[in-house]
mmCIF file of C-alpha atoms in Angstrom:
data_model
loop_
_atom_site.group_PDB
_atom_site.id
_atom_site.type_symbol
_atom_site.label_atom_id
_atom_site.label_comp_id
_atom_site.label_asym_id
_atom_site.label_seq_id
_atom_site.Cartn_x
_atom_site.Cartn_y
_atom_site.Cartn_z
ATOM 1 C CA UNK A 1 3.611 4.621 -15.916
ATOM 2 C CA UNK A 2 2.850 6.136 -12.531
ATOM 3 C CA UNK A 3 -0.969 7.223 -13.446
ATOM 4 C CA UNK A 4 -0.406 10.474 -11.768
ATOM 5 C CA UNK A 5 0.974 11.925 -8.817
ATOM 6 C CA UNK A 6 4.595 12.546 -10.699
ATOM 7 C CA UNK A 7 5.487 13.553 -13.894
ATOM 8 C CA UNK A 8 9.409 12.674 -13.136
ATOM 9 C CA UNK A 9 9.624 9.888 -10.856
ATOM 10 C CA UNK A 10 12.525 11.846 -8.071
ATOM 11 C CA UNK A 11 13.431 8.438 -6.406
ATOM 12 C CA UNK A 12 13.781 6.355 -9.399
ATOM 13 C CA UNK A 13 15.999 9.215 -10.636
ATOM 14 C CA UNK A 14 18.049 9.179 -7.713
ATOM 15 C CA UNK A 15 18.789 5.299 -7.639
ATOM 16 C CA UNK A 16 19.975 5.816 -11.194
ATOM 17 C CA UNK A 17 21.827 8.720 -10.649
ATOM 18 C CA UNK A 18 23.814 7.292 -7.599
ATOM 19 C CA UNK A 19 24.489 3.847 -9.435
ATOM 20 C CA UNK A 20 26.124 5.570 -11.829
ATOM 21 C CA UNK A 21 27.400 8.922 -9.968
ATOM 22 C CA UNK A 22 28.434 7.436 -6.724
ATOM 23 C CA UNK A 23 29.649 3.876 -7.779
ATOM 24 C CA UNK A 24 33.285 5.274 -7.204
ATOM 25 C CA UNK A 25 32.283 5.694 -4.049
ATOM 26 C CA UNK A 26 30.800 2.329 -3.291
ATOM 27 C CA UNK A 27 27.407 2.865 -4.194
ATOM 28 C CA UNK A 28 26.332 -0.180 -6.308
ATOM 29 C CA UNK A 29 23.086 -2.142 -4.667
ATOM 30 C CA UNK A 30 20.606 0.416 -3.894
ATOM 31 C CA UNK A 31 16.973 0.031 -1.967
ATOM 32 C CA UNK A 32 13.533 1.926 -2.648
ATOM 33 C CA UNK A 33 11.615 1.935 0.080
ATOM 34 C CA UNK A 34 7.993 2.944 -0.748
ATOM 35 C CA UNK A 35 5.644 3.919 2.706
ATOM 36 C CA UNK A 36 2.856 5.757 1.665
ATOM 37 C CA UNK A 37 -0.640 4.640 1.348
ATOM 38 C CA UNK A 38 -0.823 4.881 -2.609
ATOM 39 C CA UNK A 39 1.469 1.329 -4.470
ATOM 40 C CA UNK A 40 4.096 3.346 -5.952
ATOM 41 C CA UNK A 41 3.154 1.751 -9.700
ATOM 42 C CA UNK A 42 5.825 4.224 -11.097
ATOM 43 C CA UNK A 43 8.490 3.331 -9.597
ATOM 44 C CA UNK A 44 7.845 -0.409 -9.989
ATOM 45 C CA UNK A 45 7.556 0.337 -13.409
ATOM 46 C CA UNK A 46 11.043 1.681 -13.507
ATOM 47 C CA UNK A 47 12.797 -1.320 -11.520
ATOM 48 C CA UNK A 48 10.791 -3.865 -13.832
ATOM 49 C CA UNK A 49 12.420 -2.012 -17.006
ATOM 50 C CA UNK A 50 15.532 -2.777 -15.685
ATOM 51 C CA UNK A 51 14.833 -6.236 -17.729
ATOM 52 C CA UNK A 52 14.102 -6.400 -21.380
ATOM 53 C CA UNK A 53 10.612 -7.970 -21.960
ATOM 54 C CA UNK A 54 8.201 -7.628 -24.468
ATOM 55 C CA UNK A 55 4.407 -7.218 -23.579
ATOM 56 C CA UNK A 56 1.467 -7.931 -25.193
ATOM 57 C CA UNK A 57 -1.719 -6.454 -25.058
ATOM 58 C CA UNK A 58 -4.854 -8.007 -26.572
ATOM 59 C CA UNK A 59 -7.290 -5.389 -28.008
ATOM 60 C CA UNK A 60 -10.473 -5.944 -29.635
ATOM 61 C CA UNK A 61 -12.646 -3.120 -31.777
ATOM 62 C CA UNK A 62 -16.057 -3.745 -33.948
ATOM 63 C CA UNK A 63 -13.761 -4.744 -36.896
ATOM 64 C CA UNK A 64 -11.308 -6.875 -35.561
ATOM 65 C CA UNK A 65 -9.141 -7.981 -32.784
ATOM 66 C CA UNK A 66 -5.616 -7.219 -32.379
ATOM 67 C CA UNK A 67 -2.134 -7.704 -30.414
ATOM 68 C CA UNK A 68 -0.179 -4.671 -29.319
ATOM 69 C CA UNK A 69 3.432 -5.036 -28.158
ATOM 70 C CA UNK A 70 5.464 -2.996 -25.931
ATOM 71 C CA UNK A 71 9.200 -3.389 -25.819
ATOM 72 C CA UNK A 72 10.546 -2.390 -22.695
ATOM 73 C CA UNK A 73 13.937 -2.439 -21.472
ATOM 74 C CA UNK A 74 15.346 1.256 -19.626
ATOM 75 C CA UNK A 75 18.649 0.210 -18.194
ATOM 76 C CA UNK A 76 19.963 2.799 -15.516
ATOM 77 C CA UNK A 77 23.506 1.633 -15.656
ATOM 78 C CA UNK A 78 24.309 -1.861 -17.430
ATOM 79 C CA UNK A 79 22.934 -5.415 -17.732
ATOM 80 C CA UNK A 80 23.475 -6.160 -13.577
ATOM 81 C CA UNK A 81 20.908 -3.270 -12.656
ATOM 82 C CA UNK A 82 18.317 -5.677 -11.997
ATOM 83 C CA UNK A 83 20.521 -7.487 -9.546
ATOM 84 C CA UNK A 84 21.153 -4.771 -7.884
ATOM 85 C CA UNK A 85 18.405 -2.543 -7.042
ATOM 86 C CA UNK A 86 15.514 -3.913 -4.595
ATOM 87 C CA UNK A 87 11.850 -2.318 -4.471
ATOM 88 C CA UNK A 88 9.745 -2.544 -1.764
ATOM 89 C CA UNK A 89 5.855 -0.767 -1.389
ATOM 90 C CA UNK A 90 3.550 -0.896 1.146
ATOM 91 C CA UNK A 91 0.137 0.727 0.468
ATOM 92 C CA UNK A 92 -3.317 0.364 0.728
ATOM 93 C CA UNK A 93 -4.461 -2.299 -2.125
ATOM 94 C CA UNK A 94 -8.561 -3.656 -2.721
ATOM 95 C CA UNK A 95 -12.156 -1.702 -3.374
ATOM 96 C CA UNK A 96 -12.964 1.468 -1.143
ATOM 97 C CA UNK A 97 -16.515 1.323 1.183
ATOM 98 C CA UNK A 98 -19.259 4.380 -0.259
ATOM 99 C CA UNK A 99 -22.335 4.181 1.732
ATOM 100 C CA UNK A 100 -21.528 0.628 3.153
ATOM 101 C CA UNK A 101 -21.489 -0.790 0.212
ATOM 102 C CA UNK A 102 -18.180 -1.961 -1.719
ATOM 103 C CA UNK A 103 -17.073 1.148 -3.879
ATOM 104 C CA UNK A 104 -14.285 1.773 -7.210
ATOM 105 C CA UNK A 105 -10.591 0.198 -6.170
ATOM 106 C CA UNK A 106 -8.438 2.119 -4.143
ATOM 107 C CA UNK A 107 -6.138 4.466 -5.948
ATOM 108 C CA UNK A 108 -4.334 3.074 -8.479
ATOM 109 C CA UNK A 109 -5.641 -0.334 -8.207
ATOM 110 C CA UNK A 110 -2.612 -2.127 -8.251
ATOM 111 C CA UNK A 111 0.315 -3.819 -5.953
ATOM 112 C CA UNK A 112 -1.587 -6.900 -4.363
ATOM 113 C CA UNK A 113 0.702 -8.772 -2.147
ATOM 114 C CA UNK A 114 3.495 -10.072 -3.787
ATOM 115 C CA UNK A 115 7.348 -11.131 -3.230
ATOM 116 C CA UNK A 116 9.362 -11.126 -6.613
ATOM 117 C CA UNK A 117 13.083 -12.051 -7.194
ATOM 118 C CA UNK A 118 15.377 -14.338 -9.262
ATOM 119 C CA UNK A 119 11.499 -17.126 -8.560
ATOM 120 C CA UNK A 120 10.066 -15.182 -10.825
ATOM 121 C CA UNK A 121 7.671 -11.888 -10.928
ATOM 122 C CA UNK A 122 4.017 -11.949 -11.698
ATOM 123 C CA UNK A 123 3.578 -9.547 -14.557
ATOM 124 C CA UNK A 124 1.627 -5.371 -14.529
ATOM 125 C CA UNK A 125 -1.761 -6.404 -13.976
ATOM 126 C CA UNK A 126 -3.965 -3.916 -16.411
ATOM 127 C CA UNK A 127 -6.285 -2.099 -13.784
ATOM 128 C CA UNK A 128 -10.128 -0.891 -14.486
ATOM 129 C CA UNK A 129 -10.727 1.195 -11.010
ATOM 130 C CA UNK A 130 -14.227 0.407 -10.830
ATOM 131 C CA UNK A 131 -14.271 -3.055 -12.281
ATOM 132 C CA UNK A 132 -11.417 -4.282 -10.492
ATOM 133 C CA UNK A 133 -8.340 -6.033 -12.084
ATOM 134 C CA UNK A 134 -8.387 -7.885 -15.261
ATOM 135 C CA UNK A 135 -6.441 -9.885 -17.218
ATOM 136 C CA UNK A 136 -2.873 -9.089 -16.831
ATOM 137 C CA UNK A 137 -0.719 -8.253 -20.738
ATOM 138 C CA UNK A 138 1.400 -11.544 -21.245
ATOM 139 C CA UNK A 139 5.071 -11.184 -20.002
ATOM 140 C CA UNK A 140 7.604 -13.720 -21.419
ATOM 141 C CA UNK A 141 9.882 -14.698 -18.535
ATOM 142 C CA UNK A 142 13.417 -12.295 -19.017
ATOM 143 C CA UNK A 143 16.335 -13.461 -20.175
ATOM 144 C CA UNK A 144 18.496 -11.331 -17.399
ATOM 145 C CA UNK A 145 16.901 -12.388 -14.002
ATOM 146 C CA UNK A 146 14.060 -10.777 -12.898
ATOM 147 C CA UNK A 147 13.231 -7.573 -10.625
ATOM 148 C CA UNK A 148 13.497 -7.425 -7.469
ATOM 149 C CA UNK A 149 10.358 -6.095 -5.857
ATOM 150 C CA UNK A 150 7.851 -6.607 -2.947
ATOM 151 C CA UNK A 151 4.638 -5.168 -2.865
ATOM 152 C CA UNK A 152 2.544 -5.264 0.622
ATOM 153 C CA UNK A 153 -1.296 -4.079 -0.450
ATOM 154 C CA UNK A 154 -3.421 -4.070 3.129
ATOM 155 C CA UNK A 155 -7.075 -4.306 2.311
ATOM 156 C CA UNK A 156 -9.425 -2.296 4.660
ATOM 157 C CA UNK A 157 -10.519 -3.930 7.418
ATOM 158 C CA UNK A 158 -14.570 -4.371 8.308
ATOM 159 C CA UNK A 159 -15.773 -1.469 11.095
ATOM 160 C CA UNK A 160 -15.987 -3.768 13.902
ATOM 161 C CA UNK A 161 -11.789 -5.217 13.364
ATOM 162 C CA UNK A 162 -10.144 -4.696 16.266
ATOM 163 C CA UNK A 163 -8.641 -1.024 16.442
ATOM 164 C CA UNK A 164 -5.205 -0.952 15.315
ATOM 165 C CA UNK A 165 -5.593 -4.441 13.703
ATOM 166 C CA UNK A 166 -4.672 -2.135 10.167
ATOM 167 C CA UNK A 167 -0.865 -0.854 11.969
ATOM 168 C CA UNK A 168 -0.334 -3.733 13.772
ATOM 169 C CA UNK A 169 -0.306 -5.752 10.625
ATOM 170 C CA UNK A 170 1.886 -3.056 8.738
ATOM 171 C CA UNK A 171 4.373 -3.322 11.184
ATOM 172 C CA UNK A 172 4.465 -7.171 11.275
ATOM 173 C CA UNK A 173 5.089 -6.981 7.193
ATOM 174 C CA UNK A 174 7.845 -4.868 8.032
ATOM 175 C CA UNK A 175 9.615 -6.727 11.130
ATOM 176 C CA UNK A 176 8.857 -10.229 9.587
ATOM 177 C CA UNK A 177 9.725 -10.283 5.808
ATOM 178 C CA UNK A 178 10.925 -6.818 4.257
ATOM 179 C CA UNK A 179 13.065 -5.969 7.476
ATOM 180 C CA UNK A 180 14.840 -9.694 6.894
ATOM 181 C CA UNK A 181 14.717 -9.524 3.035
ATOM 182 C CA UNK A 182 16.435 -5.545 2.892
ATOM 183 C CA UNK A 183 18.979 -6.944 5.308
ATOM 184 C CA UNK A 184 19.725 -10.277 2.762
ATOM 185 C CA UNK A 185 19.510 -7.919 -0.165
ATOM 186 C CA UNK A 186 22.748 -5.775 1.917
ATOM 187 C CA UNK A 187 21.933 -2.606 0.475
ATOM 188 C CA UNK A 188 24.860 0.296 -0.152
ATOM 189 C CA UNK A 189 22.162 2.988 0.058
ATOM 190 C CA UNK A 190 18.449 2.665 1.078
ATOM 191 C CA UNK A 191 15.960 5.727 -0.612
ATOM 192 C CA UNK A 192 12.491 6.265 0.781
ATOM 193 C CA UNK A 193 9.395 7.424 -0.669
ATOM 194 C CA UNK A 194 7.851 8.705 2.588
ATOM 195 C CA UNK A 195 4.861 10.027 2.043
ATOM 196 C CA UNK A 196 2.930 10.501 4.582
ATOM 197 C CA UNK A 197 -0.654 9.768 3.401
ATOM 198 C CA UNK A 198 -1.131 6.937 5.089
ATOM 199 C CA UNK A 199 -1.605 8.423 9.019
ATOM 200 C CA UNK A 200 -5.214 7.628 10.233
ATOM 201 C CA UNK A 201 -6.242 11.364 10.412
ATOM 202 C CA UNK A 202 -5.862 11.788 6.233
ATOM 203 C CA UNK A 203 -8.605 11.638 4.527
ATOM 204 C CA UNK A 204 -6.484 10.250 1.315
ATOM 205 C CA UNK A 205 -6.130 7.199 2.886
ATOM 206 C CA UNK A 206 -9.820 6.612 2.416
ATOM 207 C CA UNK A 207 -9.670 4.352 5.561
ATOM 208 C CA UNK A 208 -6.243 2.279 4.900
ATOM 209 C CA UNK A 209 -4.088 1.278 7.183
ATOM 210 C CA UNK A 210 -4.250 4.516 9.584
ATOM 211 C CA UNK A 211 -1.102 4.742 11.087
ATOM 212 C CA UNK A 212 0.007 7.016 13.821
ATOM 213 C CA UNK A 213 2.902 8.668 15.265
ATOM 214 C CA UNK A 214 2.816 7.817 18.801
ATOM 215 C CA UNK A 215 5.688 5.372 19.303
ATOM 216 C CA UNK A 216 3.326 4.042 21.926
ATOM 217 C CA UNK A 217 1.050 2.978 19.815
ATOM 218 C CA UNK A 218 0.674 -0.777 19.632
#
């Protein structure tokens, strides 16, 4: 689930909807494009239920230790959904600085840098925000292809990086893989979560990326 910020997840919503609304129309492969400085977890979730898996959660209690599995398969139109509809999230992703020393992970704690398609997709990692990741559930490889999502997490940079080092990298994830990979996927309709959280003067960001609006910004 998203962990907050959304109760209904708008954009997931609206790739559904239009897949199966629109398709007269010529809407079939749709794009998410995620840009604000929070890994939108939620909507990943709902691209990666596109495929039927089955999870498994180890749990262990003073009495004994168990295995908890989660079916999950939420199909938006029909079995080629997960061939059709493309993720993408770029965010701030590692542990926040509090009083120069390393602090809890950065809100939620998940999307690390990854490129998933039909070569496979790592599976949810399970998050502790102020231990840091652990051991991911177990995720049998799906038997309809697998999701289509990347994930860009930029850690922050030390004080004395280069200004701009933060954007300048942003932008080079954009212009040298996701630009290229949208363009392959050859979407119908692109969506964007475009929050804006991620500008250098909000204090959300915590110190990610900074971005700014000048155009002449390098």
């Amino acid at each position: 689930g998203s962990v907050g910020f959304c109760l209904l997840n708008n954009v997931a919503i609206g790739a559904a909807y239009a897949r199966n609304v629109w398709r007269d129309r010529g809407i079939e492969r749709v794009a998410i494009i995620d840009f604000d400085v929070h890994h939108g977890n939620g909507t990943e979730d709902c691209v990666r239920n596109l495929v039927p898996t089955t999870e498994e959660f180890p749990l262990s209690t003073p009495f004994s230790d168990v295995v908890v599995k989660a079916e999950r398969y939420r199909p938006w139109l029909g079995e080629d959904d997960v061939d059709n509809v493309l993720f993408v999230s770029t965010h701030g992703y590692g542990r926040k600085m509090e009083a120069a020393q390393p602090g809890p992970m950065f809100y939620p704690g998940t999307g690390c840098t990854a490129i998933c398609d039909v070569a496979g997709c790592p599976p949810r990692p399970f998050v502790n925000l102020f231990s840091g990741l652990s051991a991911p559930p177990s995720a049998p490889a799906a038997a309809a292809g697998e999701p289509k999502i990347i994930n860009f997490g930029f850690a922050l940079l030390s004080p004395d990086a280069t200004p701009g080092t933060a954007r300048l990298e942003w932008r080079d994830a954009y212009r040298r893989t996701i630009l290229p990979k949208l363009a392959e996927f050859n979407p119908d309709l692109i969506l964007i979560s475009a929050g804006f959280d991620a500008h250098k003067k909000d204090t959300m960001a915590c110190g990610f990326i900074g971005l700014l609006e000048d155009a002449a910004d390098p």
